[in-house]
mmCIF file with all atom_site columns, C-alpha atoms in Angstrom:
data_model
loop_
_atom_site.group_PDB
_atom_site.id
_atom_site.type_symbol
_atom_site.label_atom_id
_atom_site.label_alt_id
_atom_site.label_comp_id
_atom_site.label_asym_id
_atom_site.label_entity_id
_atom_site.label_seq_id
_atom_site.pdbx_PDB_ins_code
_atom_site.Cartn_x
_atom_site.Cartn_y
_atom_site.Cartn_z
_atom_site.occupancy
_atom_site.B_iso_or_equiv
_atom_site.pdbx_formal_charge
_atom_site.auth_seq_id
_atom_site.auth_comp_id
_atom_site.auth_asym_id
_atom_site.auth_atom_id
_atom_site.pdbx_PDB_model_num
ATOM 1   C CA . MET A 1 1   ? 0.753   -14.382 54.398  1.00 51.00 ? 1   MET A CA 1
ATOM 2   C CA . SER A 1 2   ? 4.089   -14.617 52.649  1.00 54.00 ? 2   SER A CA 1
ATOM 3   C CA . CYS A 1 3   ? 4.269   -14.762 48.848  1.00 56.00 ? 3   CYS A CA 1
ATOM 4   C CA . LYS A 1 4   ? 7.798   -16.209 48.680  1.00 60.00 ? 4   LYS A CA 1
ATOM 5   C CA . ASN A 1 5   ? 6.645   -19.617 47.484  1.00 59.00 ? 5   ASN A CA 1
ATOM 6   C CA . HIS A 1 6   ? 4.034   -18.396 44.990  1.00 55.00 ? 6   HIS A CA 1
ATOM 7   C CA . HIS A 1 7   ? 3.593   -21.797 43.298  1.00 58.00 ? 7   HIS A CA 1
ATOM 8   C CA . LYS A 1 8   ? 1.530   -23.066 46.262  1.00 63.00 ? 8   LYS A CA 1
ATOM 9   C CA . LEU A 1 9   ? -0.255  -19.795 47.146  1.00 62.00 ? 9   LEU A CA 1
ATOM 10  C CA . PRO A 1 10  ? -3.519  -18.336 45.766  1.00 62.00 ? 10  PRO A CA 1
ATOM 11  C CA . LEU A 1 11  ? -3.415  -16.156 42.644  1.00 61.00 ? 11  LEU A CA 1
ATOM 12  C CA . GLY A 1 12  ? -3.822  -12.933 44.642  1.00 61.00 ? 12  GLY A CA 1
ATOM 13  C CA . CYS A 1 13  ? -0.302  -13.405 45.924  1.00 64.00 ? 13  CYS A CA 1
ATOM 14  C CA . ILE A 1 14  ? 1.344   -13.538 42.490  1.00 63.00 ? 14  ILE A CA 1
ATOM 15  C CA . LYS A 1 15  ? 2.901   -10.261 41.331  1.00 67.00 ? 15  LYS A CA 1
ATOM 16  C CA . CYS A 1 16  ? 2.537   -9.852  37.578  1.00 69.00 ? 16  CYS A CA 1
ATOM 17  C CA . PRO A 1 17  ? 4.364   -7.204  35.589  1.00 67.00 ? 17  PRO A CA 1
ATOM 18  C CA . SER A 1 18  ? 2.235   -4.253  34.525  1.00 69.00 ? 18  SER A CA 1
ATOM 19  C CA . ARG A 1 19  ? 0.489   -4.727  31.221  1.00 62.00 ? 19  ARG A CA 1
ATOM 20  C CA . PRO A 1 20  ? 1.814   -2.859  28.213  1.00 59.00 ? 20  PRO A CA 1
ATOM 21  C CA . GLU A 1 21  ? -0.214  0.084   27.002  1.00 63.00 ? 21  GLU A CA 1
ATOM 22  C CA . ALA A 1 22  ? -2.856  -0.871  24.458  1.00 63.00 ? 22  ALA A CA 1
ATOM 23  C CA . ASP A 1 23  ? -1.800  -0.689  20.822  1.00 68.00 ? 23  ASP A CA 1
ATOM 24  C CA . ARG A 1 24  ? -2.015  2.837   19.629  1.00 78.00 ? 24  ARG A CA 1
ATOM 25  C CA . LEU A 1 25  ? -2.321  1.972   15.965  1.00 82.00 ? 25  LEU A CA 1
ATOM 26  C CA . GLU A 1 26  ? -4.908  3.491   13.700  1.00 86.00 ? 26  GLU A CA 1
ATOM 27  C CA . THR A 1 27  ? -5.890  2.301   10.224  1.00 90.00 ? 27  THR A CA 1
ATOM 28  C CA . LYS A 1 28  ? -7.198  4.668   7.559   1.00 92.00 ? 28  LYS A CA 1
ATOM 29  C CA . THR A 1 29  ? -8.424  4.180   4.001   1.00 95.00 ? 29  THR A CA 1
ATOM 30  C CA . PHE A 1 30  ? -8.299  6.661   1.139   1.00 94.00 ? 30  PHE A CA 1
ATOM 31  C CA . GLU A 1 31  ? -9.825  6.179   -2.288  1.00 96.00 ? 31  GLU A CA 1
ATOM 32  C CA . ASN A 1 32  ? -9.769  8.145   -5.514  1.00 96.00 ? 32  ASN A CA 1
ATOM 33  C CA . CYS A 1 33  ? -10.147 7.906   -9.283  1.00 96.00 ? 33  CYS A CA 1
ATOM 34  C CA . VAL A 1 34  ? -7.766  9.892   -11.486 1.00 94.00 ? 34  VAL A CA 1
ATOM 35  C CA . PRO A 1 35  ? -7.149  10.111  -15.232 1.00 97.00 ? 35  PRO A CA 1
ATOM 36  C CA . PHE A 1 36  ? -3.633  9.909   -16.673 1.00 96.00 ? 36  PHE A CA 1
ATOM 37  C CA . ALA A 1 37  ? -2.042  10.457  -20.085 1.00 96.00 ? 37  ALA A CA 1
ATOM 38  C CA . GLY A 1 38  ? 1.396   10.457  -21.647 1.00 94.00 ? 38  GLY A CA 1
ATOM 39  C CA . ARG A 1 39  ? 3.416   9.604   -24.719 1.00 88.00 ? 39  ARG A CA 1
ATOM 40  C CA . SER A 1 40  ? 6.839   8.418   -23.648 1.00 82.00 ? 40  SER A CA 1
ATOM 41  C CA . ASN A 1 41  ? 8.338   4.988   -23.141 1.00 83.00 ? 41  ASN A CA 1
ATOM 42  C CA . VAL A 1 42  ? 11.291  6.590   -21.340 1.00 83.00 ? 42  VAL A CA 1
ATOM 43  C CA . ASP A 1 43  ? 9.875   9.061   -18.799 1.00 86.00 ? 43  ASP A CA 1
ATOM 44  C CA . ALA A 1 44  ? 7.798   7.672   -15.959 1.00 89.00 ? 44  ALA A CA 1
ATOM 45  C CA . ASN A 1 45  ? 4.288   8.984   -15.483 1.00 94.00 ? 45  ASN A CA 1
ATOM 46  C CA . ILE A 1 46  ? 4.009   8.625   -11.690 1.00 95.00 ? 46  ILE A CA 1
ATOM 47  C CA . ILE A 1 47  ? 0.343   8.103   -10.826 1.00 96.00 ? 47  ILE A CA 1
ATOM 48  C CA . PHE A 1 48  ? 0.736   7.151   -7.128  1.00 96.00 ? 48  PHE A CA 1
ATOM 49  C CA . ASP A 1 49  ? 3.514   7.953   -4.660  1.00 95.00 ? 49  ASP A CA 1
ATOM 50  C CA . VAL A 1 50  ? 4.005   7.381   -0.931  1.00 92.00 ? 50  VAL A CA 1
ATOM 51  C CA . GLU A 1 51  ? 6.188   9.571   1.254   1.00 88.00 ? 51  GLU A CA 1
ATOM 52  C CA . PRO A 1 52  ? 8.008   8.378   3.291   1.00 85.00 ? 52  PRO A CA 1
ATOM 53  C CA . ASN A 1 53  ? 8.656   5.136   1.414   1.00 80.00 ? 53  ASN A CA 1
ATOM 54  C CA . SER A 1 54  ? 8.712   3.221   4.705   1.00 81.00 ? 54  SER A CA 1
ATOM 55  C CA . PHE A 1 55  ? 4.993   3.956   5.182   1.00 82.00 ? 55  PHE A CA 1
ATOM 56  C CA . PRO A 1 56  ? 3.175   0.582   4.864   1.00 81.00 ? 56  PRO A CA 1
ATOM 57  C CA . VAL A 1 57  ? 0.411   0.904   2.236   1.00 94.00 ? 57  VAL A CA 1
ATOM 58  C CA . VAL A 1 58  ? -1.906  -1.798  0.907   1.00 97.00 ? 58  VAL A CA 1
ATOM 59  C CA . LEU A 1 59  ? -3.126  -0.669  -2.503  1.00 97.00 ? 59  LEU A CA 1
ATOM 60  C CA . ALA A 1 60  ? -6.130  -2.163  -4.307  1.00 98.00 ? 60  ALA A CA 1
ATOM 61  C CA . GLY A 1 61  ? -7.303  -0.802  -7.609  1.00 98.00 ? 61  GLY A CA 1
ATOM 62  C CA . THR A 1 62  ? -7.972  -0.941  -11.316 1.00 98.00 ? 62  THR A CA 1
ATOM 63  C CA . ILE A 1 63  ? -5.932  0.657   -14.083 1.00 98.00 ? 63  ILE A CA 1
ATOM 64  C CA . GLU A 1 64  ? -7.770  1.054   -17.389 1.00 98.00 ? 64  GLU A CA 1
ATOM 65  C CA . ASN A 1 65  ? -5.941  1.628   -20.665 1.00 98.00 ? 65  ASN A CA 1
ATOM 66  C CA . PHE A 1 66  ? -8.069  3.718   -23.067 1.00 97.00 ? 66  PHE A CA 1
ATOM 67  C CA . SER A 1 67  ? -5.405  3.955   -25.783 1.00 96.00 ? 67  SER A CA 1
ATOM 68  C CA . ASN A 1 68  ? -4.765  1.990   -28.974 1.00 95.00 ? 68  ASN A CA 1
ATOM 69  C CA . ASP A 1 69  ? -1.414  0.696   -27.696 1.00 94.00 ? 69  ASP A CA 1
ATOM 70  C CA . GLY A 1 70  ? -0.252  -1.132  -24.596 1.00 96.00 ? 70  GLY A CA 1
ATOM 71  C CA . ILE A 1 71  ? 1.216   0.416   -21.459 1.00 96.00 ? 71  ILE A CA 1
ATOM 72  C CA . ASN A 1 72  ? 3.597   -0.909  -18.829 1.00 96.00 ? 72  ASN A CA 1
ATOM 73  C CA . VAL A 1 73  ? 2.809   -0.323  -15.165 1.00 97.00 ? 73  VAL A CA 1
ATOM 74  C CA . ILE A 1 74  ? 5.502   -0.621  -12.503 1.00 97.00 ? 74  ILE A CA 1
ATOM 75  C CA . PHE A 1 75  ? 4.418   -1.184  -8.898  1.00 97.00 ? 75  PHE A CA 1
ATOM 76  C CA . GLU A 1 76  ? 7.363   -0.212  -6.720  1.00 96.00 ? 76  GLU A CA 1
ATOM 77  C CA . ARG A 1 77  ? 7.223   -2.072  -3.421  1.00 95.00 ? 77  ARG A CA 1
ATOM 78  C CA . SER A 1 78  ? 9.556   -2.235  -0.445  1.00 90.00 ? 78  SER A CA 1
ATOM 79  C CA . SER A 1 79  ? 9.474   -6.027  -0.857  1.00 89.00 ? 79  SER A CA 1
ATOM 80  C CA . GLY A 1 80  ? 10.247  -6.017  -4.625  1.00 93.00 ? 80  GLY A CA 1
ATOM 81  C CA . ASN A 1 81  ? 8.932   -4.327  -7.762  1.00 96.00 ? 81  ASN A CA 1
ATOM 82  C CA . ILE A 1 82  ? 6.255   -5.805  -10.043 1.00 97.00 ? 82  ILE A CA 1
ATOM 83  C CA . THR A 1 83  ? 5.833   -4.865  -13.725 1.00 97.00 ? 83  THR A CA 1
ATOM 84  C CA . ARG A 1 84  ? 2.600   -5.547  -15.612 1.00 98.00 ? 84  ARG A CA 1
ATOM 85  C CA . THR A 1 85  ? 1.597   -4.852  -19.215 1.00 97.00 ? 85  THR A CA 1
ATOM 86  C CA . ILE A 1 86  ? -1.925  -3.681  -19.959 1.00 98.00 ? 86  ILE A CA 1
ATOM 87  C CA . LEU A 1 87  ? -2.920  -4.191  -23.581 1.00 97.00 ? 87  LEU A CA 1
ATOM 88  C CA . ALA A 1 88  ? -4.876  -1.628  -25.593 1.00 97.00 ? 88  ALA A CA 1
ATOM 89  C CA . HIS A 1 89  ? -8.444  -1.080  -24.368 1.00 98.00 ? 89  HIS A CA 1
ATOM 90  C CA . SER A 1 90  ? -7.897  -3.449  -21.421 1.00 98.00 ? 90  SER A CA 1
ATOM 91  C CA . SER A 1 91  ? -7.657  -3.134  -17.661 1.00 98.00 ? 91  SER A CA 1
ATOM 92  C CA . LEU A 1 92  ? -5.801  -4.598  -14.710 1.00 98.00 ? 92  LEU A CA 1
ATOM 93  C CA . SER A 1 93  ? -7.222  -5.076  -11.200 1.00 98.00 ? 93  SER A CA 1
ATOM 94  C CA . PHE A 1 94  ? -4.800  -5.708  -8.350  1.00 98.00 ? 94  PHE A CA 1
ATOM 95  C CA . VAL A 1 95  ? -4.120  -5.807  -4.608  1.00 98.00 ? 95  VAL A CA 1
ATOM 96  C CA . TYR A 1 96  ? -0.498  -5.327  -3.476  1.00 97.00 ? 96  TYR A CA 1
ATOM 97  C CA . ASP A 1 97  ? 1.049   -4.602  -0.097  1.00 95.00 ? 97  ASP A CA 1
ATOM 98  C CA . ASP A 1 98  ? 4.047   -2.399  0.746   1.00 94.00 ? 98  ASP A CA 1
ATOM 99  C CA . VAL A 1 99  ? 3.438   -0.164  -2.313  1.00 96.00 ? 99  VAL A CA 1
ATOM 100 C CA . THR A 1 100 ? 5.582   2.977   -2.478  1.00 95.00 ? 100 THR A CA 1
ATOM 101 C CA . ARG A 1 101 ? 4.966   4.155   -6.069  1.00 96.00 ? 101 ARG A CA 1
ATOM 102 C CA . VAL A 1 102 ? 3.029   3.309   -9.239  1.00 97.00 ? 102 VAL A CA 1
ATOM 103 C CA . SER A 1 103 ? 4.403   4.468   -12.603 1.00 97.00 ? 103 SER A CA 1
ATOM 104 C CA . VAL A 1 104 ? 3.087   4.155   -16.162 1.00 97.00 ? 104 VAL A CA 1
ATOM 105 C CA . PHE A 1 105 ? 5.163   3.963   -19.355 1.00 95.00 ? 105 PHE A CA 1
ATOM 106 C CA . GLY A 1 106 ? 3.788   3.976   -22.884 1.00 94.00 ? 106 GLY A CA 1
ATOM 107 C CA . PHE A 1 107 ? 5.042   1.907   -25.799 1.00 91.00 ? 107 PHE A CA 1
ATOM 108 C CA . GLY A 1 108 ? 6.239   5.092   -27.535 1.00 86.00 ? 108 GLY A CA 1
ATOM 109 C CA . GLN A 1 109 ? 2.826   6.327   -28.630 1.00 90.00 ? 109 GLN A CA 1
ATOM 110 C CA . GLN A 1 110 ? 0.257   8.517   -26.938 1.00 93.00 ? 110 GLN A CA 1
ATOM 111 C CA . TYR A 1 111 ? -1.692  6.784   -24.179 1.00 96.00 ? 111 TYR A CA 1
ATOM 112 C CA . SER A 1 112 ? -4.444  7.593   -21.699 1.00 97.00 ? 112 SER A CA 1
ATOM 113 C CA . GLY A 1 113 ? -6.327  5.791   -18.989 1.00 97.00 ? 113 GLY A CA 1
ATOM 114 C CA . SER A 1 114 ? -7.759  5.945   -15.503 1.00 98.00 ? 114 SER A CA 1
ATOM 115 C CA . PHE A 1 115 ? -6.515  4.790   -12.131 1.00 98.00 ? 115 PHE A CA 1
ATOM 116 C CA . LYS A 1 116 ? -9.141  3.865   -9.511  1.00 98.00 ? 116 LYS A CA 1
ATOM 117 C CA . PHE A 1 117 ? -7.669  2.915   -6.172  1.00 98.00 ? 117 PHE A CA 1
ATOM 118 C CA . GLN A 1 118 ? -8.157  2.349   -2.472  1.00 98.00 ? 118 GLN A CA 1
ATOM 119 C CA . ALA A 1 119 ? -5.096  2.820   -0.251  1.00 97.00 ? 119 ALA A CA 1
ATOM 120 C CA . THR A 1 120 ? -5.124  1.453   3.301   1.00 95.00 ? 120 THR A CA 1
ATOM 121 C CA . TYR A 1 121 ? -2.408  2.382   5.758   1.00 91.00 ? 121 TYR A CA 1
ATOM 122 C CA . THR A 1 122 ? -1.721  1.972   9.468   1.00 85.00 ? 122 THR A CA 1
ATOM 123 C CA . PHE A 1 123 ? 0.165   4.412   11.666  1.00 81.00 ? 123 PHE A CA 1
ATOM 124 C CA . GLU A 1 124 ? 0.960   4.868   15.332  1.00 78.00 ? 124 GLU A CA 1
ATOM 125 C CA . VAL A 1 125 ? -0.988  7.501   17.235  1.00 76.00 ? 125 VAL A CA 1
ATOM 126 C CA . GLU A 1 126 ? 1.068   9.426   19.757  1.00 71.00 ? 126 GLU A CA 1
#
């Protein structure tokens, strides 16, 4: 039986390309709760950092401000930074993708708080 005119022949005659290897991606989740403190509105207090920055991380968490003054939090993302202010004795809950770093700045006075987070990332297994 010739397979030259495969449109009119049974499926067993059709030669399909080999299938690609199954995705070799693995997803992991890491969670932690850490305290932080500082006093400057100039120097960044880096509370989360990803290396390399191209590593795709989805970050969900809560930042609590225990101090009597507000703090600014900068979420550095490969798709654009986001800045949020957390007032005194308040908290912020969030979920952002493509996070590379989270930094805290005070309003010039002493500050303290906690950072509870869950980071989810996917990588290729070789």
